[in-house]
Coordinates of C-alpha atoms in Angstrom, one line a residue:
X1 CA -19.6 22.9 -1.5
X2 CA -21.9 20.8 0.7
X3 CA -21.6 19.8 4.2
X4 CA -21.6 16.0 2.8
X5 CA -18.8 16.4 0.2
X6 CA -16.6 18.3 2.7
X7 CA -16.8 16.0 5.5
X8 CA -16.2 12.8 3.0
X9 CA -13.2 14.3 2.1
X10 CA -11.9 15.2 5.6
X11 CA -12.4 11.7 6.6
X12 CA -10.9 10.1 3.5
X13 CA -7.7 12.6 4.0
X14 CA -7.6 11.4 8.0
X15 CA -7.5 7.6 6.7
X16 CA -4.5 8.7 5.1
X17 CA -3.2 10.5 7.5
X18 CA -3.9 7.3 10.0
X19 CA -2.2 5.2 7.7
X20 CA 0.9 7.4 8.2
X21 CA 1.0 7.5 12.3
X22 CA 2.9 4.1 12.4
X23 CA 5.9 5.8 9.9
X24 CA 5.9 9.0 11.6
X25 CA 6.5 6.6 15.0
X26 CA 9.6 5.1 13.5
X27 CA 10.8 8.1 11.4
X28 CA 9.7 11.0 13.3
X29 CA 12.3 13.2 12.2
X30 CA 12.2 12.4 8.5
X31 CA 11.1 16.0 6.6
X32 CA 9.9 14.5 3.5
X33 CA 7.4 12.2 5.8
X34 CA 6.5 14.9 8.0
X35 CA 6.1 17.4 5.0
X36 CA 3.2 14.7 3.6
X37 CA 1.7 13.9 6.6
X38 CA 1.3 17.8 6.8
X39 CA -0.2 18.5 3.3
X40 CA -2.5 15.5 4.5
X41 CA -3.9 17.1 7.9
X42 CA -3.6 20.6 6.4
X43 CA -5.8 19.7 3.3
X44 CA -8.8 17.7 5.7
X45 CA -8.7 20.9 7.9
X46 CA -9.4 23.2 4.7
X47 CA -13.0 20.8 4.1
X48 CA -13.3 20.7 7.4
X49 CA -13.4 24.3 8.3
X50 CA -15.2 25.0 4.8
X51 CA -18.0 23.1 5.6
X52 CA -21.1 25.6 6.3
X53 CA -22.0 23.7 9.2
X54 CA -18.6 23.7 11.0
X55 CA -18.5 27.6 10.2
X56 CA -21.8 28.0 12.1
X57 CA -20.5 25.4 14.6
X58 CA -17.1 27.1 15.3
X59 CA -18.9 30.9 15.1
X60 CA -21.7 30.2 17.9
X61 CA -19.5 28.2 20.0
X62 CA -16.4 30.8 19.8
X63 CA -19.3 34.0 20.3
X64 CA -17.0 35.2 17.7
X65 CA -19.0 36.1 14.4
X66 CA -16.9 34.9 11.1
X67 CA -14.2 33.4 13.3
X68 CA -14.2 30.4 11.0
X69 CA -13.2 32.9 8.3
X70 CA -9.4 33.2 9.4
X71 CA -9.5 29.9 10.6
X72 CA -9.7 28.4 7.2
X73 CA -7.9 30.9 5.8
X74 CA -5.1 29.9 7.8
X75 CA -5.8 26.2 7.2
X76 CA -5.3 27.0 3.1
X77 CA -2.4 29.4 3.8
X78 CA -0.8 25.9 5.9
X79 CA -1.5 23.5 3.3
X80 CA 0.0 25.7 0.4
X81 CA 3.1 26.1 2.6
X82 CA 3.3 22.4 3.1
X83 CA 2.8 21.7 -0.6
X84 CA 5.5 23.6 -1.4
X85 CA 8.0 22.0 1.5
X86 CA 6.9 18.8 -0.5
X87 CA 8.5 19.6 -3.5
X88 CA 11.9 20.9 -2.1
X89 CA 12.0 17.7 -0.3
X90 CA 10.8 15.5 -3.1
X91 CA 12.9 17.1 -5.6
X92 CA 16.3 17.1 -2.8
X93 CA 19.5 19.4 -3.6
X94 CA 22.1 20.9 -1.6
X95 CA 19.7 23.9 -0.6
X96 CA 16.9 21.9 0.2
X97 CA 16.6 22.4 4.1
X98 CA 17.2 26.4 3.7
X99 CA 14.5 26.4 0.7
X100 CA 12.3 24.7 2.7
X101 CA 13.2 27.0 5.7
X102 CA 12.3 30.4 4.0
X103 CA 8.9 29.3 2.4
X104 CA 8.1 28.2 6.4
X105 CA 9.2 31.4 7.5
X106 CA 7.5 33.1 4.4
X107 CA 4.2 31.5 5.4
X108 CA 4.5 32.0 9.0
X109 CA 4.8 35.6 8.5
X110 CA 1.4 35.4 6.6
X111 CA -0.6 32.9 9.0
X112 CA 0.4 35.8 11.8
X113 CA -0.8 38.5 9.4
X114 CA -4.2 37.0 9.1
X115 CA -4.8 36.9 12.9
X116 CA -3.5 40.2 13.1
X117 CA -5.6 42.1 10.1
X118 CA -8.6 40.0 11.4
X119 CA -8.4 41.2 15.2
X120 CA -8.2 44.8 13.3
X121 CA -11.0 44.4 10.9
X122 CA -14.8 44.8 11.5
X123 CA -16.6 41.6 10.5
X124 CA -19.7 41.4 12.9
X125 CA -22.4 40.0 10.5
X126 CA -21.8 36.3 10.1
X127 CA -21.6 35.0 6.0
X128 CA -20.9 31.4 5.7
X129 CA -20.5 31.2 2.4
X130 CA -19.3 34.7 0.3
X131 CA -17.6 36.4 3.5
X132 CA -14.7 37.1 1.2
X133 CA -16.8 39.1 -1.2
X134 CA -18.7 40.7 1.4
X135 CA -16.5 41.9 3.1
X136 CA -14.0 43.0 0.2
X137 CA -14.5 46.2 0.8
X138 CA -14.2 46.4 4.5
X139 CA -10.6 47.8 6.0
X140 CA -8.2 45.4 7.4
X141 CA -10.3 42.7 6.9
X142 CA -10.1 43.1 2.9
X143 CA -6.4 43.4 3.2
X144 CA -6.6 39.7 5.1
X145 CA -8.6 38.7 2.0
X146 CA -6.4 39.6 -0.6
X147 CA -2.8 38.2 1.2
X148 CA -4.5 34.6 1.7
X149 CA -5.4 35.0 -1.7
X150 CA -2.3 35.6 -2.7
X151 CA -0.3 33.2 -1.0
X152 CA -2.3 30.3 -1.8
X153 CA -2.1 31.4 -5.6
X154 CA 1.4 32.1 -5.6
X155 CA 1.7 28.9 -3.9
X156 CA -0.5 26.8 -6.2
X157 CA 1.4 28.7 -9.7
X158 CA 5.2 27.5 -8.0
X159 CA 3.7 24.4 -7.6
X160 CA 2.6 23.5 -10.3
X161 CA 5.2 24.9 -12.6
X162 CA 8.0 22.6 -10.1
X163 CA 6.0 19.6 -10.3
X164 CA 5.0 19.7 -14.0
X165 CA 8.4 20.8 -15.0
X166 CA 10.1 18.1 -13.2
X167 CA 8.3 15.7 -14.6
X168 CA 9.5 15.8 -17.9
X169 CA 12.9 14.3 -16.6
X170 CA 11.5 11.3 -14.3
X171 CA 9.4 8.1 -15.4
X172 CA 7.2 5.7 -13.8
X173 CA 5.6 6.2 -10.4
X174 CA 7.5 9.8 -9.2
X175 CA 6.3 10.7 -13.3
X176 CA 2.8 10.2 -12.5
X177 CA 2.6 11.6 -9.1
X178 CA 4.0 14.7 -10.3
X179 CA 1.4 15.2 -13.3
X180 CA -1.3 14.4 -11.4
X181 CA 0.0 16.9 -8.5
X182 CA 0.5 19.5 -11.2
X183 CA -2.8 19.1 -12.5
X184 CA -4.1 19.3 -9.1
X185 CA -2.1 22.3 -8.1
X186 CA -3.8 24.2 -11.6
X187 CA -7.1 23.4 -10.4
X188 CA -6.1 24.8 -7.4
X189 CA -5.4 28.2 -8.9
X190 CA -8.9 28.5 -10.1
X191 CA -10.0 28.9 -6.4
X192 CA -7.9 32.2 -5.3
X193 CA -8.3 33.6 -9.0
X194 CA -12.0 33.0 -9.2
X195 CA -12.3 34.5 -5.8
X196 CA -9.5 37.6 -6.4
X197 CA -11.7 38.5 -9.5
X198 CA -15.3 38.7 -7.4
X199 CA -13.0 40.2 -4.7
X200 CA -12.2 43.0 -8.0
X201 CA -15.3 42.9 -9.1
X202 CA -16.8 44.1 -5.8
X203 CA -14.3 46.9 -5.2
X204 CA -15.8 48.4 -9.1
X205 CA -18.8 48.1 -7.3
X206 CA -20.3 44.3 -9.4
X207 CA -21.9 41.5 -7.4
X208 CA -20.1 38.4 -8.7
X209 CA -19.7 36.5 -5.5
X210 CA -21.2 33.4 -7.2
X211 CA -17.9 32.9 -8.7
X212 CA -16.3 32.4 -4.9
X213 CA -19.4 30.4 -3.9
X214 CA -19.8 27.9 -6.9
X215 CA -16.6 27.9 -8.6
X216 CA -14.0 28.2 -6.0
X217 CA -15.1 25.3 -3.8
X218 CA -15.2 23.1 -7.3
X219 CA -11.8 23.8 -7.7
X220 CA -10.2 23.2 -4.3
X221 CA -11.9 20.5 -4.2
X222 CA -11.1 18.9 -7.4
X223 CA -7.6 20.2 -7.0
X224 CA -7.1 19.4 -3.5
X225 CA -8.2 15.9 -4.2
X226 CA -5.8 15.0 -7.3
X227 CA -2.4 17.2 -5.1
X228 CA -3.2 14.7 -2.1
X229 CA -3.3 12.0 -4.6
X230 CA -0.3 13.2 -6.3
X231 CA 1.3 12.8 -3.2
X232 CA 0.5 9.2 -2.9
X233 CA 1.2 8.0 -6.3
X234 CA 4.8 7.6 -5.9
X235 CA 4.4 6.4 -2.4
X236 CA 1.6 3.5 -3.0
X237 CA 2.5 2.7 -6.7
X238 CA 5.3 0.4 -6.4
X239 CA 3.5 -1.1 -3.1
X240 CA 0.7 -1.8 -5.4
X241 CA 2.6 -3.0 -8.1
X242 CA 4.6 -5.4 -6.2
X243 CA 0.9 -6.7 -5.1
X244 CA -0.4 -7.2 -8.2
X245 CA 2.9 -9.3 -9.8
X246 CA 2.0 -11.9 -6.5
X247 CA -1.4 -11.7 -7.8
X248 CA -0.5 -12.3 -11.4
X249 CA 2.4 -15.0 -10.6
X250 CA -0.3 -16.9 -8.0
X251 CA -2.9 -17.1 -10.6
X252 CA 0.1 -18.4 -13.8
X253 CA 1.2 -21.0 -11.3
X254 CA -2.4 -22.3 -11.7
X255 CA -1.5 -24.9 -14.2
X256 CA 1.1 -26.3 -12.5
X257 CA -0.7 -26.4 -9.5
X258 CA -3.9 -28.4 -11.3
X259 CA -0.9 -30.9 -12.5
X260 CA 0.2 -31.8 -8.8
X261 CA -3.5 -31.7 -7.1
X262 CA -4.1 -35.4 -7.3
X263 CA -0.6 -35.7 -5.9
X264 CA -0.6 -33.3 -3.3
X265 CA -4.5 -34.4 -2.1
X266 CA -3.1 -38.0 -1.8
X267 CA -0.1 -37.4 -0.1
X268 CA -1.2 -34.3 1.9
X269 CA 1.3 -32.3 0.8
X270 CA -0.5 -28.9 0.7
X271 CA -1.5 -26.9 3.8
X272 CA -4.6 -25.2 4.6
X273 CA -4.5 -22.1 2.1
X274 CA -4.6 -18.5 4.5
X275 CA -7.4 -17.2 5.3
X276 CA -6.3 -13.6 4.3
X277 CA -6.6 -12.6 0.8
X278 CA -3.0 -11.5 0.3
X279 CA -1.5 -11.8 -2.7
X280 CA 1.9 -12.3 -0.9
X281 CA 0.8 -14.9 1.3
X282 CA -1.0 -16.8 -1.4
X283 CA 1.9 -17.0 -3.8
X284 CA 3.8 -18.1 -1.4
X285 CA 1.7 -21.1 -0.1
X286 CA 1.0 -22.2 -3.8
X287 CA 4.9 -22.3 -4.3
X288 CA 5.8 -23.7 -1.0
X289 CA 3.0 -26.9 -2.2
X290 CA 4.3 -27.4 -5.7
X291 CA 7.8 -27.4 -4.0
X292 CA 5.9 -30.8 -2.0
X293 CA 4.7 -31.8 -5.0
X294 CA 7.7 -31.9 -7.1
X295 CA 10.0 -33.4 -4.3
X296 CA 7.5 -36.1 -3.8
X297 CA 7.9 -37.1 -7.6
X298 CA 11.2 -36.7 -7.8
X299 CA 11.3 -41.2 -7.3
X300 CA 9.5 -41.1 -10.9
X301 CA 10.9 -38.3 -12.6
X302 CA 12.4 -39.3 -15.8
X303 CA 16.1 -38.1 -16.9
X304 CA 15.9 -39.3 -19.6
X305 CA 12.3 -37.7 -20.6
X306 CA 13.4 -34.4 -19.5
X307 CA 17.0 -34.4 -21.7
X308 CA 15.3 -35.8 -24.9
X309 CA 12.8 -33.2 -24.8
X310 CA 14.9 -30.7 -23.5
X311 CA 17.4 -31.1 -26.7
X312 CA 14.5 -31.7 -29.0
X313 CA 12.7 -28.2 -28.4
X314 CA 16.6 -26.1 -28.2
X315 CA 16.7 -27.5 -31.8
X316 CA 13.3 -26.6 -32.6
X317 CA 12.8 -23.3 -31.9
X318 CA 16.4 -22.2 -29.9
X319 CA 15.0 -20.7 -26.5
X320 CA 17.3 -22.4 -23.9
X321 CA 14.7 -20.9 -21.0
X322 CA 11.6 -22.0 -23.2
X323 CA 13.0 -26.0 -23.7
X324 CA 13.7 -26.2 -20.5
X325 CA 10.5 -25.0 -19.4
X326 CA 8.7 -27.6 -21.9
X327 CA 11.1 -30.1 -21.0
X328 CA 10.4 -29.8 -17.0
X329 CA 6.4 -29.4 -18.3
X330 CA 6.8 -32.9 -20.2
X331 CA 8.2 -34.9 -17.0
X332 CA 6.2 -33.8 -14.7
X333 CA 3.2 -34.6 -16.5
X334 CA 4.8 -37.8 -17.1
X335 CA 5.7 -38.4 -13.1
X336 CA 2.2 -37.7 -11.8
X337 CA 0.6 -40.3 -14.2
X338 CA 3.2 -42.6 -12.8
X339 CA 2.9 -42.1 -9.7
X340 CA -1.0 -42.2 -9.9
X341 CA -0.4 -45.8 -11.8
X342 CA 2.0 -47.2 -9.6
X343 CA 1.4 -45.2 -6.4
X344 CA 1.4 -49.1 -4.4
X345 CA 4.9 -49.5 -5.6
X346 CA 6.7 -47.9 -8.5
X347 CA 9.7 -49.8 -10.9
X348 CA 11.0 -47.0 -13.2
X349 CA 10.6 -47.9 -16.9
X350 CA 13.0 -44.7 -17.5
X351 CA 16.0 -43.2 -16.4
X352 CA 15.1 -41.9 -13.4
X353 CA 17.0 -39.6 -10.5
X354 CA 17.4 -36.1 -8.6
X355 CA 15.7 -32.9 -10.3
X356 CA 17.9 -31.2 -12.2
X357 CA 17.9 -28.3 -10.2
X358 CA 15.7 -26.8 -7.9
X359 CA 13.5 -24.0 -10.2
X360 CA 13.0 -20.8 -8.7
X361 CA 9.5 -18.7 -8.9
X362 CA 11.2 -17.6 -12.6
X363 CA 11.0 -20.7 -14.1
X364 CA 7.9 -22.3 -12.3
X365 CA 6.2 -19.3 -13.6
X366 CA 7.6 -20.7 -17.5
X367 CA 6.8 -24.1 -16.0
X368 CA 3.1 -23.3 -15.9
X369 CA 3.0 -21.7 -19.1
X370 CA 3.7 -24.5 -20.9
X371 CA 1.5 -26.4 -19.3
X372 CA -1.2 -24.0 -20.1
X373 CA -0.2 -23.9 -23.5
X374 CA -0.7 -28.0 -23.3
X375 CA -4.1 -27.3 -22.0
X376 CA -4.8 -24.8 -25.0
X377 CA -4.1 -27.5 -27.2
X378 CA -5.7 -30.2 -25.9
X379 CA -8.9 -28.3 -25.5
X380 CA -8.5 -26.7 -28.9
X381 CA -7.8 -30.4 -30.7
X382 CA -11.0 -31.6 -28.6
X383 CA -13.4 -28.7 -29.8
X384 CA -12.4 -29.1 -33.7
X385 CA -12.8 -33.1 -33.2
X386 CA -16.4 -32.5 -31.8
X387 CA -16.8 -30.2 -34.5
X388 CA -18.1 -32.5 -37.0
X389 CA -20.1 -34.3 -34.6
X390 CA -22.3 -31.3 -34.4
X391 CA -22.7 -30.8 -37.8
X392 CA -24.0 -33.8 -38.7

């Protein structure tokens, strides 16, 4: 994998991981948060330390040769650990904190194993890229080959099989996060078992170390990439969900809001809209003028208007919520062109009085679709009247 690809990744998994700090300041002893803030650092140190560049970097500096070699094996052998903690503590259970305990101590045993068998081993010709075959065949160091190997595939096969099995009994958000994990964590196991079988291959005396130097990387890559994103899914979705109903409730009050503009430019009823583009912030400032809007008509709002047509669509079509919402559409249309005809002094022809009640974001939101529908119908009755216009 290239330097470029590596490094992007790093720093996309430290935005992440930046984005974190601030919960890990207020929850520092929460496991689940500290078990994905782990998978998050553990995964930019894998492309970090697999870079070619940083393994030339980290050799010539250390005056070490292959150093980098346990050094990223150690950062995979981490970041399988921690993907594992994240399941027990996603998934929860009486035995989570000992589960969680054992595959710590499990991997702990194997991270000192590596710096062991390496201190052992002979490894004094540097190889950036296919150290694990070349060296497959070399005491000590071999054996730190293969348990890496190992653990990360074992690691990778529990995964996935916890993950994708537990996703057939949860929906939504958590449903997603765990199938894209899973799929992730598959990937995943076609970078130890491409590399075990070159590692095989070698020992039967076959050069196949283009498996560990083109497919391997592909794979952690590719799986790395959708595990961390896994992670997020269930974490972000809702967050972005809830974002995206302001969005879609700021743009449906749009009708509503067109109704009142003449009103609230007059009057000067609206406030400067925020500069931020937050859906949040936006919703909230095109309620909070409407609100204006409809308390400044409420001198020309028509009672009698809003019960007539109220009654009139219940009969019609029977959708209490859907007459009211017509009903409300029909007298505020009919307020605003009063007040824009009588705005120097106003004598109600109707029956007018208080709003009914005050309507909550729920019924604005029907408000403005009836008044859109209006505006479909106008428009529509306008085009097929200028139809035969054209034609002639």
């Amino acid at each position: 994998m290239s330097d470029l690809i590596n490094y992007m990744s790093c720093g996309i998994l430290w935005l992440g991981l930046l984005a974190k700090i601030p919960d890990l300041v207020r929850q520092r002893r929460d496991p689940f948060l500290l078990a994905i803030s782990s998978v998050l650092a553990f995964a930019s140190l894998c492309f970090l330390f697999g870079a070619p560049s940083t393994v030339g970097f980290i050799n010539s500096v250390s005056g070490v040769p292959n150093l980098a070699a346990p050094l990223t094996y150690a950062a995979i052998t981490a970041y399988s650990a921690a993907s594992l903690v994240l399941i027990v503590y996603w998934r929860g259970g009486p035995e989570t904190a000992r589960t969680a305990r054992r595959w710590i101590l499990g991997y702990a045993g194997v991270l000192g194993a590596i710096g062991v068998m390496f201190a052992l081993g002979h490894a004094s010709v540097e190889r950036r890229t296919d150290f694990d075959t070349y060296y497959a065949t070399t005491p000590y160091t071999a054996e730190m080959i293969v348990l890496y190997l190992v653990a990360h595939l074992t690691a990778v096969v529990v995964a996935a099989y916890r993950s994708l099995g537990w996703a057939r009994h949860v929906k939504g958000h958590l449903r997603a996060g765990l199938l894209m994990m899973g799929m992730g964590t598959v990937l995943g196991a076609g970078y130890s078992a491409s590399k075990i079988v070159a590692v095989v291959a070698r020992w039967y005396g076959h050069d196949w170390s283009r498996l560990g130097t083109t497919i391997s990387p592909a794979c952690a890559g590719l799986g790395a990439t959708l595990t961390v994103a896994g992670t997020v899914i269930p974490l972000a979705g809702p967050y972005l969900a809830d974002r995206a109903g302001c969005w879609r409730a700021y743009a449906r009050l749009g009708p509503l809001d067109r109704e009142l503009t003449e009103v609230l430019t007059r009057e000067s009823l609206r406030a400067p809209r925020p500069f931020w583009p937050s859906g949040t912030r936006w919703l909230t400032w095109r309620q909070t003028a409407i609100y204006n809007g409809l308390y400044y008509l409420e001198r020309y709002f028509d009672q009698g208007l809003y019960r007539e047509t109220y009654f009139d669509q219940l009969h019609t079509a029977g959708d209490a919520q859907r007459a009211e919402a017509v009903a409300w559409a029909a007298a505020i249309t009919a307020a605003t062109q009063a007040a824009s005809e009588r705005e120097n002094g106003f004598t109600a022809a109707g029956e007018t009085g208080p709003l009914p009640d005050r309507p909550d974001l729920p019924v604005l939101l029907c408000i403005a679709d009836a008044l859109a529908d209006c505006e479909g119908m106008v428009a529509l009755s306008l085009h097929e009247g200028a139809a035969p216009a054209e034609s002639v």
